[in-house]
Short mmCIF file of C-alpha atoms in Angstrom, two decimals:
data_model
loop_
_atom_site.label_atom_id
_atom_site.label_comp_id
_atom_site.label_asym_id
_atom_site.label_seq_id
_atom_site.Cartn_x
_atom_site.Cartn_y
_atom_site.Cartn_z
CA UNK A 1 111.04 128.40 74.92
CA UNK A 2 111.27 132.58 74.32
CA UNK A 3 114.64 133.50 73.09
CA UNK A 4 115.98 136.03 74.97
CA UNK A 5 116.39 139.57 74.40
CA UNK A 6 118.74 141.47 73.32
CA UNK A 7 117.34 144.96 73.76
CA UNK A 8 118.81 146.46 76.32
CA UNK A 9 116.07 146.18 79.86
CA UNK A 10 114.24 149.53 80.55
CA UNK A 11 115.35 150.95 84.07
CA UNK A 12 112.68 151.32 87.02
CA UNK A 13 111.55 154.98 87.22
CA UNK A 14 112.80 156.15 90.33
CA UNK A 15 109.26 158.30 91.47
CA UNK A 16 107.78 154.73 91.61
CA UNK A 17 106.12 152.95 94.84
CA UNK A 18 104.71 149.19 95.39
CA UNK A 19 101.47 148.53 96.91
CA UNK A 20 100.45 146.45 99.26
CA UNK A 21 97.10 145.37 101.17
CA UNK A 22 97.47 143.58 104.40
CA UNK A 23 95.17 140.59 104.63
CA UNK A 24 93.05 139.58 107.05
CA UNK A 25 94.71 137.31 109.56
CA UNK A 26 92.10 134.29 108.78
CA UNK A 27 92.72 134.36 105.31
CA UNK A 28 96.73 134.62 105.55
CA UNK A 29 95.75 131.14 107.60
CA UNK A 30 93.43 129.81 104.59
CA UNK A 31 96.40 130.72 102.31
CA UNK A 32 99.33 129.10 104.50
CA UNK A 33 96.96 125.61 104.92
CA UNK A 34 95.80 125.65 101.07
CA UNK A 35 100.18 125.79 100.11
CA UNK A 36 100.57 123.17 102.34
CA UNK A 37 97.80 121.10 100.97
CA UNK A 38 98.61 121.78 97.49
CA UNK A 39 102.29 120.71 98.24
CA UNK A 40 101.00 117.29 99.87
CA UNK A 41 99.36 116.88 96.23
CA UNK A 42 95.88 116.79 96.45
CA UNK A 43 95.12 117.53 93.02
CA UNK A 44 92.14 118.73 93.54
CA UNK A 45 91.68 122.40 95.59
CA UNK A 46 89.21 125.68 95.62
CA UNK A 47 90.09 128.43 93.81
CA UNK A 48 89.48 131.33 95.85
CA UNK A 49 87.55 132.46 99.02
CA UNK A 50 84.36 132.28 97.54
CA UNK A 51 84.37 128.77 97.22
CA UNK A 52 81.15 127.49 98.41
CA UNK A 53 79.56 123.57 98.68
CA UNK A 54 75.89 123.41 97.33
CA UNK A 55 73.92 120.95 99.93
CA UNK A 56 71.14 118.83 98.84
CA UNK A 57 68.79 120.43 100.88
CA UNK A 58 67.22 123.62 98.59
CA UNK A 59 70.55 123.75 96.91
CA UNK A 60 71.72 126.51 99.34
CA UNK A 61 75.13 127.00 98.89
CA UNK A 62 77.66 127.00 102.07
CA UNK A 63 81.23 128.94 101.74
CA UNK A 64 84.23 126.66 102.96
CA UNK A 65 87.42 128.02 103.80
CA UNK A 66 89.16 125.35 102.04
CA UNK A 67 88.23 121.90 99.42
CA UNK A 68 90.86 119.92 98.63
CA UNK A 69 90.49 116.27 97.28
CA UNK A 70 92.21 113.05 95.96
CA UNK A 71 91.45 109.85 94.58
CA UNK A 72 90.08 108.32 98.34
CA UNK A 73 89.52 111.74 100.40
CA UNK A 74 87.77 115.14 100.20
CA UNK A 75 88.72 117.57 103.29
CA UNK A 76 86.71 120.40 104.60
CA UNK A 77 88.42 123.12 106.36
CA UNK A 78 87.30 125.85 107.88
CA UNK A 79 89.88 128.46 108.97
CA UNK A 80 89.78 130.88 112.46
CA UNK A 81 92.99 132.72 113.46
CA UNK A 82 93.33 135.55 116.10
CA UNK A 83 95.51 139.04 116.34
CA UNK A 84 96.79 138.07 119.81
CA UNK A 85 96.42 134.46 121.86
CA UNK A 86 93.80 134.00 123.50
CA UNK A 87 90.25 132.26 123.37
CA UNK A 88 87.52 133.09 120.95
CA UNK A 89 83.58 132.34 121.18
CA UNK A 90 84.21 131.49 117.26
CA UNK A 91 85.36 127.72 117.60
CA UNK A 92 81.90 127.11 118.73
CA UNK A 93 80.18 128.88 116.22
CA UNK A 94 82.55 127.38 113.83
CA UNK A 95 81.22 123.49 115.39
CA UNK A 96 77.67 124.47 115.28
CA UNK A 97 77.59 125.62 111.58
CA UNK A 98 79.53 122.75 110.28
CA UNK A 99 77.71 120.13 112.25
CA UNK A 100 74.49 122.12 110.97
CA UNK A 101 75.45 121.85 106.93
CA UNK A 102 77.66 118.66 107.06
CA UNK A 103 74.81 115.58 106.31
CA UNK A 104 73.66 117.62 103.48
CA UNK A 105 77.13 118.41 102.06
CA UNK A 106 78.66 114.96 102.44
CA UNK A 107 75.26 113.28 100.70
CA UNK A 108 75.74 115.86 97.80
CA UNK A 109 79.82 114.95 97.66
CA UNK A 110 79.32 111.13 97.82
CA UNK A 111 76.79 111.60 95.12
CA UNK A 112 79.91 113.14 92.96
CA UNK A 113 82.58 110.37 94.06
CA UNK A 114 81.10 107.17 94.93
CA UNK A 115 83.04 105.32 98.46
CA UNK A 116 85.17 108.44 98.95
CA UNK A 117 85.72 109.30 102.57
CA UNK A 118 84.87 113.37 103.56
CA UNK A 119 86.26 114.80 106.71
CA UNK A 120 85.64 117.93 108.26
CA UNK A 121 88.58 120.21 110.56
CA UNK A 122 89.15 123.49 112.02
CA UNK A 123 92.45 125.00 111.52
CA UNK A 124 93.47 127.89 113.89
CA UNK A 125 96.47 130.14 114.97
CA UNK A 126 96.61 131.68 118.30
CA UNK A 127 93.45 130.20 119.36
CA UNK A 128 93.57 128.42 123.04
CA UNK A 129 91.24 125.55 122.26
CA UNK A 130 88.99 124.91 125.77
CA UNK A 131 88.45 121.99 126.93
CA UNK A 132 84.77 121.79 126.08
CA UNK A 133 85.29 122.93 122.78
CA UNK A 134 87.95 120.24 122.24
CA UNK A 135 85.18 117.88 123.44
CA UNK A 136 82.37 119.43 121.56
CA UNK A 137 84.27 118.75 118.26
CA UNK A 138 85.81 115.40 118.98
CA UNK A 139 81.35 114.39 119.48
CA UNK A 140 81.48 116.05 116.42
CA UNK A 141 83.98 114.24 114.76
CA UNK A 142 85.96 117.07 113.71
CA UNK A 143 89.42 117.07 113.41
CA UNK A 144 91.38 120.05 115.00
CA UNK A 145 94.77 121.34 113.16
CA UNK A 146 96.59 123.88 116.07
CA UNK A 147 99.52 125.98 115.50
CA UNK A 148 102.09 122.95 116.65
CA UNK A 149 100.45 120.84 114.49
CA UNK A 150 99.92 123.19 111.42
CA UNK A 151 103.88 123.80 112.03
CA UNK A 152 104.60 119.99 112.22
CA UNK A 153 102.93 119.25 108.79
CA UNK A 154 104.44 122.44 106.80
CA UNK A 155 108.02 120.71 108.10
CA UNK A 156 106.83 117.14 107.60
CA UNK A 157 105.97 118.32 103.70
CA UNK A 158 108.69 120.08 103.06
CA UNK A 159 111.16 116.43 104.47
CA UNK A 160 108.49 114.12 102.70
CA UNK A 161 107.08 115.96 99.52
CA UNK A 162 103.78 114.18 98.36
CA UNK A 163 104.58 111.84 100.86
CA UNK A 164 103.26 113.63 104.01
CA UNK A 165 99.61 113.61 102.61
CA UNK A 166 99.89 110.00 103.73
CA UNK A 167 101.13 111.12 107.77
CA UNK A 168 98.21 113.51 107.22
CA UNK A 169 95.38 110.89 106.41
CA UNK A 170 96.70 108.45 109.20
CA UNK A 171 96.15 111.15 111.73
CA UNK A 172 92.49 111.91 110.25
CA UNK A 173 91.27 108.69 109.50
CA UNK A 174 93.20 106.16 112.39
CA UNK A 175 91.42 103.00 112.16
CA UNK A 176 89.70 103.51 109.28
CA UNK A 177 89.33 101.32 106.57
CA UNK A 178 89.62 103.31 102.62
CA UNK A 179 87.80 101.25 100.06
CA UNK A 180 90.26 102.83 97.57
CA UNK A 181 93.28 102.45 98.99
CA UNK A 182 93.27 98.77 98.15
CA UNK A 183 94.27 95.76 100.24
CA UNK A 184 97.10 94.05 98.14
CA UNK A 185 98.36 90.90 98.58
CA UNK A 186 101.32 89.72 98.74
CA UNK A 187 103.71 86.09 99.64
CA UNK A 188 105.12 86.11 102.87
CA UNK A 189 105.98 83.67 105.76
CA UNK A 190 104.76 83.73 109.22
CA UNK A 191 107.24 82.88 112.03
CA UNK A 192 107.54 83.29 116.01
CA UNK A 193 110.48 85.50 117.16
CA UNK A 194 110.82 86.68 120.74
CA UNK A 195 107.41 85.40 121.73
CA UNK A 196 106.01 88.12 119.05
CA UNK A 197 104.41 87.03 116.01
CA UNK A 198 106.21 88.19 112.62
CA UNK A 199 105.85 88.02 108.83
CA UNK A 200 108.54 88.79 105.97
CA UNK A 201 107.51 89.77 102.69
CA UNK A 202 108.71 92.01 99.28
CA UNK A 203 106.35 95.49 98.72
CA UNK A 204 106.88 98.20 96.76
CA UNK A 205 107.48 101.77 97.94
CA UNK A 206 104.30 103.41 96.65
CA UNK A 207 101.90 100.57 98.58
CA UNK A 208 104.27 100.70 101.59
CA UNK A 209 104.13 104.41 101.66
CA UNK A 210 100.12 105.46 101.05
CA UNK A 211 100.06 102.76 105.10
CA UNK A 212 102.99 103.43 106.93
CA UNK A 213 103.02 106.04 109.44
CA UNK A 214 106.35 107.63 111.56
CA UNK A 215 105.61 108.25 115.36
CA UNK A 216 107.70 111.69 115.22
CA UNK A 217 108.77 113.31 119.04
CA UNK A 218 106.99 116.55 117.12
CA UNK A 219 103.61 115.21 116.45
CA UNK A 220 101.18 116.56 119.98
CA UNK A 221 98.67 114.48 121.14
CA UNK A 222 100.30 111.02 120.82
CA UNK A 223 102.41 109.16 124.12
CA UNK A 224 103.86 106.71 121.45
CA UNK A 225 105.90 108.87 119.56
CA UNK A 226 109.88 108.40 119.91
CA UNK A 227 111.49 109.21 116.03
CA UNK A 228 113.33 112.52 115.29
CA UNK A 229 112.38 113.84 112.19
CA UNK A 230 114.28 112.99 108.97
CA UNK A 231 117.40 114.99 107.47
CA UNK A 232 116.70 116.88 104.53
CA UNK A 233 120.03 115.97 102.87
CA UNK A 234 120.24 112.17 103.64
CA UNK A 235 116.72 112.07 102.12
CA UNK A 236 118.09 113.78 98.71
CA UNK A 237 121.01 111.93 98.59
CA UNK A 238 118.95 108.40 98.85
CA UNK A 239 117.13 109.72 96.23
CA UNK A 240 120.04 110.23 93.69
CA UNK A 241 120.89 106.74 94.83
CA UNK A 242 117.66 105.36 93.59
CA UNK A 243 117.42 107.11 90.39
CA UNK A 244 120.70 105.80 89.56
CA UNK A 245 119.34 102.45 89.98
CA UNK A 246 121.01 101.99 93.33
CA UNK A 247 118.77 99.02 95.78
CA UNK A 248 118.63 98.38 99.58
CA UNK A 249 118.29 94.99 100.35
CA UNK A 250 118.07 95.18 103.90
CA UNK A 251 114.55 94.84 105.76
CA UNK A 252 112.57 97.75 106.80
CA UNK A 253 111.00 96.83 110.17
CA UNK A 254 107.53 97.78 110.75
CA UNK A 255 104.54 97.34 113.31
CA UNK A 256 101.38 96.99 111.71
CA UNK A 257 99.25 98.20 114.44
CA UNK A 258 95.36 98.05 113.65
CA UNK A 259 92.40 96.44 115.49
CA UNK A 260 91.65 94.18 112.86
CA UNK A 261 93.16 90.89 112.47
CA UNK A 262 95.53 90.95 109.47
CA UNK A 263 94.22 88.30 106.81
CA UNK A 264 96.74 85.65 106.25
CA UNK A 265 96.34 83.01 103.97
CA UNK A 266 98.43 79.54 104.58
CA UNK A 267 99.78 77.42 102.02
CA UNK A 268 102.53 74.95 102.76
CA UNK A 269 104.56 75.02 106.37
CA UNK A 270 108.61 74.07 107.10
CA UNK A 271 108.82 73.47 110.64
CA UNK A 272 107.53 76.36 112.64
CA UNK A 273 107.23 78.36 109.26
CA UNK A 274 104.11 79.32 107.75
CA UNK A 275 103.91 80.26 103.84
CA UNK A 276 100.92 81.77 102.09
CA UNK A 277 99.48 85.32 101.19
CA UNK A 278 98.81 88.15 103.39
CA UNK A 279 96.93 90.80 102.44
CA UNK A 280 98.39 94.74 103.48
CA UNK A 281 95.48 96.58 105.52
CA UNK A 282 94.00 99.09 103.42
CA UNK A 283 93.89 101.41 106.10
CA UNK A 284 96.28 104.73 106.42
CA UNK A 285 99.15 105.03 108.53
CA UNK A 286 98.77 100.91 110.00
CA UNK A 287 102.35 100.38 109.46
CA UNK A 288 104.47 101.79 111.84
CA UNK A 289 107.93 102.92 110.31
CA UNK A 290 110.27 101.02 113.30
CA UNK A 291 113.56 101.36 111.17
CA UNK A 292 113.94 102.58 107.63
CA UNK A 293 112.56 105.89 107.76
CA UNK A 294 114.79 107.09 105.38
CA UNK A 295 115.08 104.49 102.99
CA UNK A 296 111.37 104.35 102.34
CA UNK A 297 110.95 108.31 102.27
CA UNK A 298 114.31 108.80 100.32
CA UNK A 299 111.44 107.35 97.50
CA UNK A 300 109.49 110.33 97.30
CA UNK A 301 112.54 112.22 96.36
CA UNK A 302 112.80 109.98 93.31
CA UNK A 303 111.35 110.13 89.83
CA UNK A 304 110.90 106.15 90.29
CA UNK A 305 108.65 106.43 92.96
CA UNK A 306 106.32 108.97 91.21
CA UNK A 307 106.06 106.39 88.15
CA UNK A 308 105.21 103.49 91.24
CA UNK A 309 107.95 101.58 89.58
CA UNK A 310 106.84 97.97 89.80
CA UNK A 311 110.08 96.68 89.35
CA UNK A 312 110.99 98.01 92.29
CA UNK A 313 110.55 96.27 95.98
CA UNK A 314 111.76 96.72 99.84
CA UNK A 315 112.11 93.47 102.07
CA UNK A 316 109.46 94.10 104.98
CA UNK A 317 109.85 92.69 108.81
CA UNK A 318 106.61 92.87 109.76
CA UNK A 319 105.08 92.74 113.38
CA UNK A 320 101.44 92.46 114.44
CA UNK A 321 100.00 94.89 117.35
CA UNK A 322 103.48 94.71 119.32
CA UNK A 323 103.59 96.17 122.16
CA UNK A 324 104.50 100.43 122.69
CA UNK A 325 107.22 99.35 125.05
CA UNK A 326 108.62 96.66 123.14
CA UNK A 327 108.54 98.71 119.85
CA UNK A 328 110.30 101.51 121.25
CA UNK A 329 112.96 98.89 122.42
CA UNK A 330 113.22 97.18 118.98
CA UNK A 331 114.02 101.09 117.88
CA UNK A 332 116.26 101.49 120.45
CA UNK A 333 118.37 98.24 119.79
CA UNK A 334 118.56 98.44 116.30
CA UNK A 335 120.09 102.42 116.76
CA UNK A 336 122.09 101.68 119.36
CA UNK A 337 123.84 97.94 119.55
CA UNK A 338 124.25 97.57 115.76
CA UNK A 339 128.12 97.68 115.38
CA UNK A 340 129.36 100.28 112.54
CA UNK A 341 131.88 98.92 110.36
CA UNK A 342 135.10 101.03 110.52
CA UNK A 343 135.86 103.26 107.38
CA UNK A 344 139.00 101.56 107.17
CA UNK A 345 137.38 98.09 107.23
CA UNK A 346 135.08 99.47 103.87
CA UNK A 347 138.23 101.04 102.07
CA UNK A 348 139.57 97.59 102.14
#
């Protein structure tokens, strides 16, 4: 560390003036989704706007807006923003060049990093997207980032820290399984309760938080959302708690909702109880946060759950494919017909 100073600190000249260049309104867009990005810690990121992917085809290089990377993922962003809202011919052009240079690109990156998964999105602000172009990029399997969702993930990072890379990746790769994400087992017992299959099992907070997935009232595009987003100071205060090697040992309730079957292995039954192994998808955002929210996520404002303490472990209620209705009902009873014990009560 510099000692400081003790020479007294020159004074500004008065006669002096600042300088400033106004960017273009596309890159001020690059530079507000690279932040966010970096924030979500991928740790790996372009530099600059010359960035540019060399395809395997006569090594011609192609500029992308944005690169960013970790251990199972590699996005590809390119960036379009207008002065005033409205529709631009660009989205179109933006589609046609990427679905031009994307099989050469992707062969050249899974050469690099062997198994990883690349995806490709457009990010814009001010942009109405037509219908047609919506279409032309969902055929394309490009992801689209608008300003409500841009907005949504700059607020989700700034609740969830490092956390939110993982709402991110269940949004861009739903149903998908991640080689590297890794499909843990772990001892648990399958029951019957309310006609609904369920399982109970320990997991720590960094496995349960790379799968599990919130369905925030914020997020567009998605009928099954019903959570409000978390509180900032609840979330910090959890996080003290940990650190200070505080535990929760109530369950977190969860839906694992994926089209696969989820791979249970028995070993011995009691009665109507099964006991054996199951093993956690390995696929982002398949467990739906029911209740718990803020115990899980109060992890990634701990120093424990950056060192994936192993020592550490949340009781899980788990529930296979239930239904929409029914899981918004579990929510429901669980916020609402729980009875608070009186402060009076605790004092005593």
């Amino acid at each position: 560390k510099r000692k400081a100073s003790s020479k007294p600190k020159r004074r500004a000249k008065k006669k002096s003036y600042k300088l400033r260049k106004s960017k273009e309104k596309s890159e001020l867009l690059v530079n507000e989704v690279w932040c966010m990005l970096a924030k979500m810690g991928f740790h790996e990121l372009s530099k600059d706007d010359e960035f540019a992917i060399t395809g395997t085809k006569k090594f011609v290089e192609h500029k992308i807006d944005i690169y960013a990377r970790d251990e199972n993922c590699v996005l590809l962003l390119q960036c379009e923003q207008l002065d005033v809202p409205g529709v631009t011919e660009k989205i179109d052009e933006r589609i046609d060049e990427i679905k031009l240079i994307r099989s050469s690109i992707e062969q050249n990156i899974r050469k690099e990093f062997d198994g990883i998964k690349v995806k490709w999105l457009i990010a814009t602000r001010r942009i109405s997207w037509s219908a047609s172009s919506k279409n032309k990029a969902k055929e394309e399997n490009i992801s689209i980032l608008s300003d409500k969702d841009i907005d949504y993930y700059i607020k989700n990072t700034q609740l969830l820290k490092t956390a939110a890379r993982f709402q991110l990746l269940a949004y861009l790769l739903k149903d998908i399984g991640v080689k590297g994400l890794g499909a843990k087992k772990v001892l648990a017992t399958e029951g019957i309760m309310g006609g609904a299959k369920y399982y109970t099992f320990l997991a720590s907070p960094a496995d349960l938080l790379k799968i599990s997935f919130v369905a925030h009232k914020a997020l567009s595009g998605n009928d099954d959302t019903y959570q409000r987003l978390v509180q900032p100071q609840r979330l910090k205060k959890i996080g003290e708690y940990i650190d200070n090697g505080g535990q929760f040992p109530t369950n977190i309730v969860i839906n694992f909702k994926q089209k696969r079957p989820l791979s249970f292995e028995q070993k011995e039954k009691q009665g109507n109880l099964k006991i054996g192994t199951l093993k956690l998808p390995n696929v982002y955002g398949s467990a739906w946060l029911i209740d718990g929210q803020h115990r899980l996520y109060g992890y990634a404002h701990s120093q424990r759950a950056l060192k994936e303490d192993t020592k550490t472990f949340f009781p899980i209620l788990a529930y296979h494919n239930l239904d929409p209705k029914k899981e918004k009902d579990l929510f429901v009873d669980i916020n609402s017909k729980q009875v608070k014990v009186s402060k009076n009560v605790l004092n005593e």
